[in-house]
């Protein structure tokens, strides 16, 4: 499947319409034993079919896990540098195929082409970082308690990993799970979100082309109940790397704990941007708006609450409005669009419901929020980005994850109250602070309940720094950086007498 240089995007998407995509098990494209498939449509043009996918069941999961378990025997013995070399090739291939992957990603998920390309390049960076990590699986050496004895620690891969991802970043999230698994010597069964399985097909092709042996990475497409649940419960699955909603993360954690399987959970967020005495409101607004509305606000690390001291509120709100008005809503294929549709109508309804609840609770809609239905907008889940002000900390819109393009402004008296409000939610993923005072910045970084803190910087993360949250936002080892070693490997201590 390639995008011919001469064919238009529309022709290329049309070609895919008639295709049935299989599961990828033990290096083969296979149909589900259910005999059933389900369709996927273009996110910005709901009547355009992108292809049909396997509606898999437990039997398919079992086959994939068994293949991964068999492949683990040889993959885990391959020297780390050899595994790393495959990941470097994968990174190169992701970059080489950026156009095609970005088209597929925009079609199934809706984000703009620029955002999709950014996601593919980011996936390549993370794969490359993991390739390097495969050279650095370190242990320690300790003196013995007796003469002629020394001891050392080594790291051993844990086995088969279940990788389960949501729909908002269908390229980088699987790479974020698969690449470190491979680096440390684990094998994988991957279940994408049901609404975004298309790019996973291409990802499997690239993994095979990079030299990943049969069975090392397997793809099973299907629903959470028929694929996700048996995968989580499979006795040969030793670790579950899950990204998704907090409720589901808690459920998965309980099931895994029942048989002492490890978990790495990346869950929801309600991320604050605290604004104190920063002198350039336009610069702050630029950072906040970019972090709030990228991917149509459907990012776990989206800024969704601006907590601003009273004397700065009006000035900052004006600056936010100026910046939000620059957002151009449109489909991915429009070159000047900066915000695509939401993933689907159901999710749009949920975001709209939150705006309604906010208004009923006493918030004021300062900008946007309306559903767009005219012309090209009629075929997707489009809405204008929304700014709510007069939001108070106890309102539902201030506490619950909306996961859409809605930014809430909350006024506070001072920095002490700002910190209290920032921490007054069940989540603890990312947090930003904008201040000219070094002491305020450090105090906030120490005291805010978040896994990642950004000082005078939006909530965008790096491809090599640990990524994760506290409270209901996550549990287990942080992903992306070298913290992954804690999840994908077990420690072993060796005593040696000579
Ligand atoms: P969900 O929690 O609904 O789904 C996530 C994945 O879990 C999907 O693949 C889903 O499958 C699968 N799943 C559903 N039921 C089960 C089950 N019983 N057992 C195992 N797997 C199951 O999340 P969304 O897809 O709606 O994504 C949005 C959420 O993800 C938000 O809360 C967001 O904050 C969070 N997120 C967190 C990130 C982080 O790094 N902290 C990053 C990105 C998103 P199916 O699609 O078939 O339902």
PDB file of N, CA, C and O in Angstrom, residues 2-41:
ATOM      1  N   UNK A   2       0.898   1.968  -1.118  1.00  0.00           N
ATOM      2  CA  UNK A   2       1.713   3.188  -1.158  1.00  0.00           C
ATOM      3  C   UNK A   2       0.921   4.314  -1.784  1.00  0.00           C
ATOM      4  O   UNK A   2       0.004   4.094  -2.565  1.00  0.00           O
ATOM      5  N   UNK A   3       1.277   5.524  -1.468  1.00  0.00           N
ATOM      6  CA  UNK A   3       0.623   6.666  -2.106  1.00  0.00           C
ATOM      7  C   UNK A   3       1.416   6.959  -3.367  1.00  0.00           C
ATOM      8  O   UNK A   3       2.546   7.410  -3.295  1.00  0.00           O
ATOM      9  N   UNK A   4       0.827   6.677  -4.521  1.00  0.00           N
ATOM     10  CA  UNK A   4       1.535   6.952  -5.774  1.00  0.00           C
ATOM     11  C   UNK A   4       1.670   8.464  -5.920  1.00  0.00           C
ATOM     12  O   UNK A   4       0.752   9.210  -5.597  1.00  0.00           O
ATOM     13  N   UNK A   5       2.850   8.881  -6.370  1.00  0.00           N
ATOM     14  CA  UNK A   5       3.117  10.313  -6.464  1.00  0.00           C
ATOM     15  C   UNK A   5       2.085  11.015  -7.340  1.00  0.00           C
ATOM     16  O   UNK A   5       1.739  12.163  -7.117  1.00  0.00           O
ATOM     17  N   UNK A   6       1.546  10.296  -8.325  1.00  0.00           N
ATOM     18  CA  UNK A   6       0.622  10.939  -9.248  1.00  0.00           C
ATOM     19  C   UNK A   6      -0.821  10.919  -8.768  1.00  0.00           C
ATOM     20  O   UNK A   6      -1.616  11.758  -9.151  1.00  0.00           O
ATOM     21  N   UNK A   7      -1.191   9.925  -7.973  1.00  0.00           N
ATOM     22  CA  UNK A   7      -2.604   9.826  -7.601  1.00  0.00           C
ATOM     23  C   UNK A   7      -2.974  10.877  -6.571  1.00  0.00           C
ATOM     24  O   UNK A   7      -2.188  11.244  -5.723  1.00  0.00           O
ATOM     25  N   UNK A   8      -4.203  11.365  -6.675  1.00  0.00           N
ATOM     26  CA  UNK A   8      -4.633  12.369  -5.700  1.00  0.00           C
ATOM     27  C   UNK A   8      -4.996  11.653  -4.408  1.00  0.00           C
ATOM     28  O   UNK A   8      -5.209  10.441  -4.381  1.00  0.00           O
ATOM     29  N   UNK A   9      -5.074  12.434  -3.381  1.00  0.00           N
ATOM     30  CA  UNK A   9      -5.428  11.901  -2.069  1.00  0.00           C
ATOM     31  C   UNK A   9      -6.776  11.178  -2.126  1.00  0.00           C
ATOM     32  O   UNK A   9      -6.953  10.092  -1.592  1.00  0.00           O
ATOM     33  N   UNK A  10      -7.718  11.789  -2.819  1.00  0.00           N
ATOM     34  CA  UNK A  10      -9.066  11.228  -2.888  1.00  0.00           C
ATOM     35  C   UNK A  10      -9.035   9.851  -3.557  1.00  0.00           C
ATOM     36  O   UNK A  10      -9.631   8.890  -3.067  1.00  0.00           O
ATOM     37  N   UNK A  11      -8.275   9.737  -4.674  1.00  0.00           N
ATOM     38  CA  UNK A  11      -8.185   8.444  -5.367  1.00  0.00           C
ATOM     39  C   UNK A  11      -7.573   7.393  -4.450  1.00  0.00           C
ATOM     40  O   UNK A  11      -7.998   6.248  -4.413  1.00  0.00           O
ATOM     41  N   UNK A  12      -6.566   7.819  -3.740  1.00  0.00           N
ATOM     42  CA  UNK A  12      -5.859   6.885  -2.870  1.00  0.00           C
ATOM     43  C   UNK A  12      -6.781   6.369  -1.773  1.00  0.00           C
ATOM     44  O   UNK A  12      -6.822   5.179  -1.481  1.00  0.00           O
ATOM     45  N   UNK A  13      -7.548   7.288  -1.167  1.00  0.00           N
ATOM     46  CA  UNK A  13      -8.478   6.861  -0.123  1.00  0.00           C
ATOM     47  C   UNK A  13      -9.539   5.943  -0.722  1.00  0.00           C
ATOM     48  O   UNK A  13      -9.949   4.969  -0.121  1.00  0.00           O
ATOM     49  N   UNK A  14      -9.969   6.243  -1.950  1.00  0.00           N
ATOM     50  CA  UNK A  14     -10.990   5.419  -2.608  1.00  0.00           C
ATOM     51  C   UNK A  14     -10.495   3.986  -2.813  1.00  0.00           C
ATOM     52  O   UNK A  14     -11.224   3.029  -2.625  1.00  0.00           O
ATOM     53  N   UNK A  15      -9.204   3.880  -3.166  1.00  0.00           N
ATOM     54  CA  UNK A  15      -8.622   2.544  -3.371  1.00  0.00           C
ATOM     55  C   UNK A  15      -8.756   1.685  -2.118  1.00  0.00           C
ATOM     56  O   UNK A  15      -8.928   0.487  -2.182  1.00  0.00           O
ATOM     57  N   UNK A  16      -8.624   2.337  -0.961  1.00  0.00           N
ATOM     58  CA  UNK A  16      -8.639   1.577   0.296  1.00  0.00           C
ATOM     59  C   UNK A  16     -10.029   1.070   0.644  1.00  0.00           C
ATOM     60  O   UNK A  16     -10.179   0.059   1.317  1.00  0.00           O
ATOM     61  N   UNK A  17     -11.065   1.799   0.155  1.00  0.00           N
ATOM     62  CA  UNK A  17     -12.449   1.510   0.551  1.00  0.00           C
ATOM     63  C   UNK A  17     -12.826   0.032   0.475  1.00  0.00           C
ATOM     64  O   UNK A  17     -13.539  -0.481   1.312  1.00  0.00           O
ATOM     65  N   UNK A  18     -12.338  -0.641  -0.563  1.00  0.00           N
ATOM     66  CA  UNK A  18     -12.764  -2.014  -0.805  1.00  0.00           C
ATOM     67  C   UNK A  18     -11.916  -3.018  -0.032  1.00  0.00           C
ATOM     68  O   UNK A  18     -12.130  -4.217  -0.127  1.00  0.00           O
ATOM     69  N   UNK A  19     -10.924  -2.533   0.702  1.00  0.00           N
ATOM     70  CA  UNK A  19      -9.976  -3.468   1.318  1.00  0.00           C
ATOM     71  C   UNK A  19     -10.459  -3.982   2.669  1.00  0.00           C
ATOM     72  O   UNK A  19     -11.042  -3.245   3.452  1.00  0.00           O
ATOM     73  N   UNK A  20     -10.141  -5.274   2.891  1.00  0.00           N
ATOM     74  CA  UNK A  20     -10.377  -5.840   4.223  1.00  0.00           C
ATOM     75  C   UNK A  20      -9.000  -6.067   4.841  1.00  0.00           C
ATOM     76  O   UNK A  20      -8.157  -6.745   4.250  1.00  0.00           O
ATOM     77  N   UNK A  21      -8.765  -5.478   5.990  1.00  0.00           N
ATOM     78  CA  UNK A  21      -7.458  -5.593   6.643  1.00  0.00           C
ATOM     79  C   UNK A  21      -7.514  -6.693   7.702  1.00  0.00           C
ATOM     80  O   UNK A  21      -8.482  -6.793   8.455  1.00  0.00           O
ATOM     81  N   UNK A  22      -6.431  -7.480   7.761  1.00  0.00           N
ATOM     82  CA  UNK A  22      -6.404  -8.610   8.690  1.00  0.00           C
ATOM     83  C   UNK A  22      -5.759  -8.258  10.024  1.00  0.00           C
ATOM     84  O   UNK A  22      -5.274  -7.144  10.231  1.00  0.00           O
ATOM     85  N   UNK A  23      -5.766  -9.235  10.911  1.00  0.00           N
ATOM     86  CA  UNK A  23      -4.917  -9.177  12.102  1.00  0.00           C
ATOM     87  C   UNK A  23      -3.515  -9.608  11.668  1.00  0.00           C
ATOM     88  O   UNK A  23      -3.357 -10.316  10.674  1.00  0.00           O
ATOM     89  N   UNK A  24      -2.515  -9.222  12.424  1.00  0.00           N
ATOM     90  CA  UNK A  24      -1.137  -9.610  12.099  1.00  0.00           C
ATOM     91  C   UNK A  24      -0.640 -10.530  13.220  1.00  0.00           C
ATOM     92  O   UNK A  24      -0.361 -10.063  14.333  1.00  0.00           O
ATOM     93  N   UNK A  25      -0.630 -11.821  12.930  1.00  0.00           N
ATOM     94  CA  UNK A  25      -0.260 -12.792  13.971  1.00  0.00           C
ATOM     95  C   UNK A  25       0.847 -13.699  13.443  1.00  0.00           C
ATOM     96  O   UNK A  25       0.712 -14.305  12.380  1.00  0.00           O
ATOM     97  N   UNK A  26       1.935 -13.758  14.177  1.00  0.00           N
ATOM     98  CA  UNK A  26       3.098 -14.584  13.815  1.00  0.00           C
ATOM     99  C   UNK A  26       3.592 -14.276  12.401  1.00  0.00           C
ATOM    100  O   UNK A  26       3.949 -15.173  11.636  1.00  0.00           O
ATOM    101  N   UNK A  27       3.565 -12.995  12.042  1.00  0.00           N
ATOM    102  CA  UNK A  27       4.096 -12.579  10.742  1.00  0.00           C
ATOM    103  C   UNK A  27       3.135 -12.783   9.576  1.00  0.00           C
ATOM    104  O   UNK A  27       3.502 -12.561   8.434  1.00  0.00           O
ATOM    105  N   UNK A  28       1.895 -13.186   9.849  1.00  0.00           N
ATOM    106  CA  UNK A  28       0.925 -13.416   8.762  1.00  0.00           C
ATOM    107  C   UNK A  28      -0.282 -12.509   8.949  1.00  0.00           C
ATOM    108  O   UNK A  28      -0.710 -12.276  10.084  1.00  0.00           O
ATOM    109  N   UNK A  29      -0.852 -12.077   7.805  1.00  0.00           N
ATOM    110  CA  UNK A  29      -2.122 -11.333   7.856  1.00  0.00           C
ATOM    111  C   UNK A  29      -3.248 -12.348   7.853  1.00  0.00           C
ATOM    112  O   UNK A  29      -3.381 -13.116   6.907  1.00  0.00           O
ATOM    113  N   UNK A  30      -4.029 -12.378   8.925  1.00  0.00           N
ATOM    114  CA  UNK A  30      -5.059 -13.424   9.047  1.00  0.00           C
ATOM    115  C   UNK A  30      -6.414 -12.803   9.403  1.00  0.00           C
ATOM    116  O   UNK A  30      -6.504 -11.736   9.989  1.00  0.00           O
ATOM    117  N   UNK A  31      -7.466 -13.567   9.047  1.00  0.00           N
ATOM    118  CA  UNK A  31      -8.826 -13.138   9.392  1.00  0.00           C
ATOM    119  C   UNK A  31      -9.146 -13.582  10.819  1.00  0.00           C
ATOM    120  O   UNK A  31      -8.590 -14.570  11.304  1.00  0.00           O
ATOM    121  N   UNK A  32     -10.100 -12.904  11.415  1.00  0.00           N
ATOM    122  CA  UNK A  32     -10.526 -13.301  12.754  1.00  0.00           C
ATOM    123  C   UNK A  32     -11.316 -14.594  12.683  1.00  0.00           C
ATOM    124  O   UNK A  32     -12.038 -14.847  11.711  1.00  0.00           O
ATOM    125  N   UNK A  33     -11.227 -15.402  13.746  1.00  0.00           N
ATOM    126  CA  UNK A  33     -12.022 -16.626  13.760  1.00  0.00           C
ATOM    127  C   UNK A  33     -13.507 -16.313  13.944  1.00  0.00           C
ATOM    128  O   UNK A  33     -14.346 -17.203  13.810  1.00  0.00           O
ATOM    129  N   UNK A  34     -13.851 -15.070  14.249  1.00  0.00           N
ATOM    130  CA  UNK A  34     -15.276 -14.700  14.357  1.00  0.00           C
ATOM    131  C   UNK A  34     -15.941 -14.685  12.980  1.00  0.00           C
ATOM    132  O   UNK A  34     -17.155 -14.759  12.867  1.00  0.00           O
ATOM    133  N   UNK A  35     -15.114 -14.519  11.932  1.00  0.00           N
ATOM    134  CA  UNK A  35     -15.674 -14.397  10.584  1.00  0.00           C
ATOM    135  C   UNK A  35     -16.322 -13.042  10.349  1.00  0.00           C
ATOM    136  O   UNK A  35     -16.940 -12.801   9.317  1.00  0.00           O
ATOM    137  N   UNK A  36     -16.177 -12.131  11.315  1.00  0.00           N
ATOM    138  CA  UNK A  36     -16.856 -10.831  11.184  1.00  0.00           C
ATOM    139  C   UNK A  36     -15.845  -9.704  11.000  1.00  0.00           C
ATOM    140  O   UNK A  36     -14.706  -9.780  11.495  1.00  0.00           O
ATOM    141  N   UNK A  37     -16.302  -8.634  10.339  1.00  0.00           N
ATOM    142  CA  UNK A  37     -15.478  -7.424  10.199  1.00  0.00           C
ATOM    143  C   UNK A  37     -16.330  -6.215  10.559  1.00  0.00           C
ATOM    144  O   UNK A  37     -17.546  -6.322  10.702  1.00  0.00           O
ATOM    145  N   UNK A  38     -15.663  -5.072  10.715  1.00  0.00           N
ATOM    146  CA  UNK A  38     -16.420  -3.829  10.930  1.00  0.00           C
ATOM    147  C   UNK A  38     -15.771  -2.712  10.110  1.00  0.00           C
ATOM    148  O   UNK A  38     -14.566  -2.770   9.828  1.00  0.00           O
ATOM    149  N   UNK A  39     -16.561  -1.696   9.725  1.00  0.00           N
ATOM    150  CA  UNK A  39     -16.041  -0.637   8.862  1.00  0.00           C
ATOM    151  C   UNK A  39     -15.444   0.528   9.646  1.00  0.00           C
ATOM    152  O   UNK A  39     -15.824   0.782  10.787  1.00  0.00           O
ATOM    153  N   UNK A  40     -14.496   1.234   9.015  1.00  0.00           N
ATOM    154  CA  UNK A  40     -13.959   2.484   9.574  1.00  0.00           C
ATOM    155  C   UNK A  40     -14.152   3.578   8.522  1.00  0.00           C
ATOM    156  O   UNK A  40     -13.890   3.370   7.340  1.00  0.00           O
ATOM    157  N   UNK A  41     -14.594   4.747   8.987  1.00  0.00           N
ATOM    158  CA  UNK A  41     -14.883   5.860   8.078  1.00  0.00           C
ATOM    159  C   UNK A  41     -13.930   7.021   8.310  1.00  0.00           C
ATOM    160  O   UNK A  41     -13.383   7.187   9.410  1.00  0.00           O
TER     161      UNK A  41
END
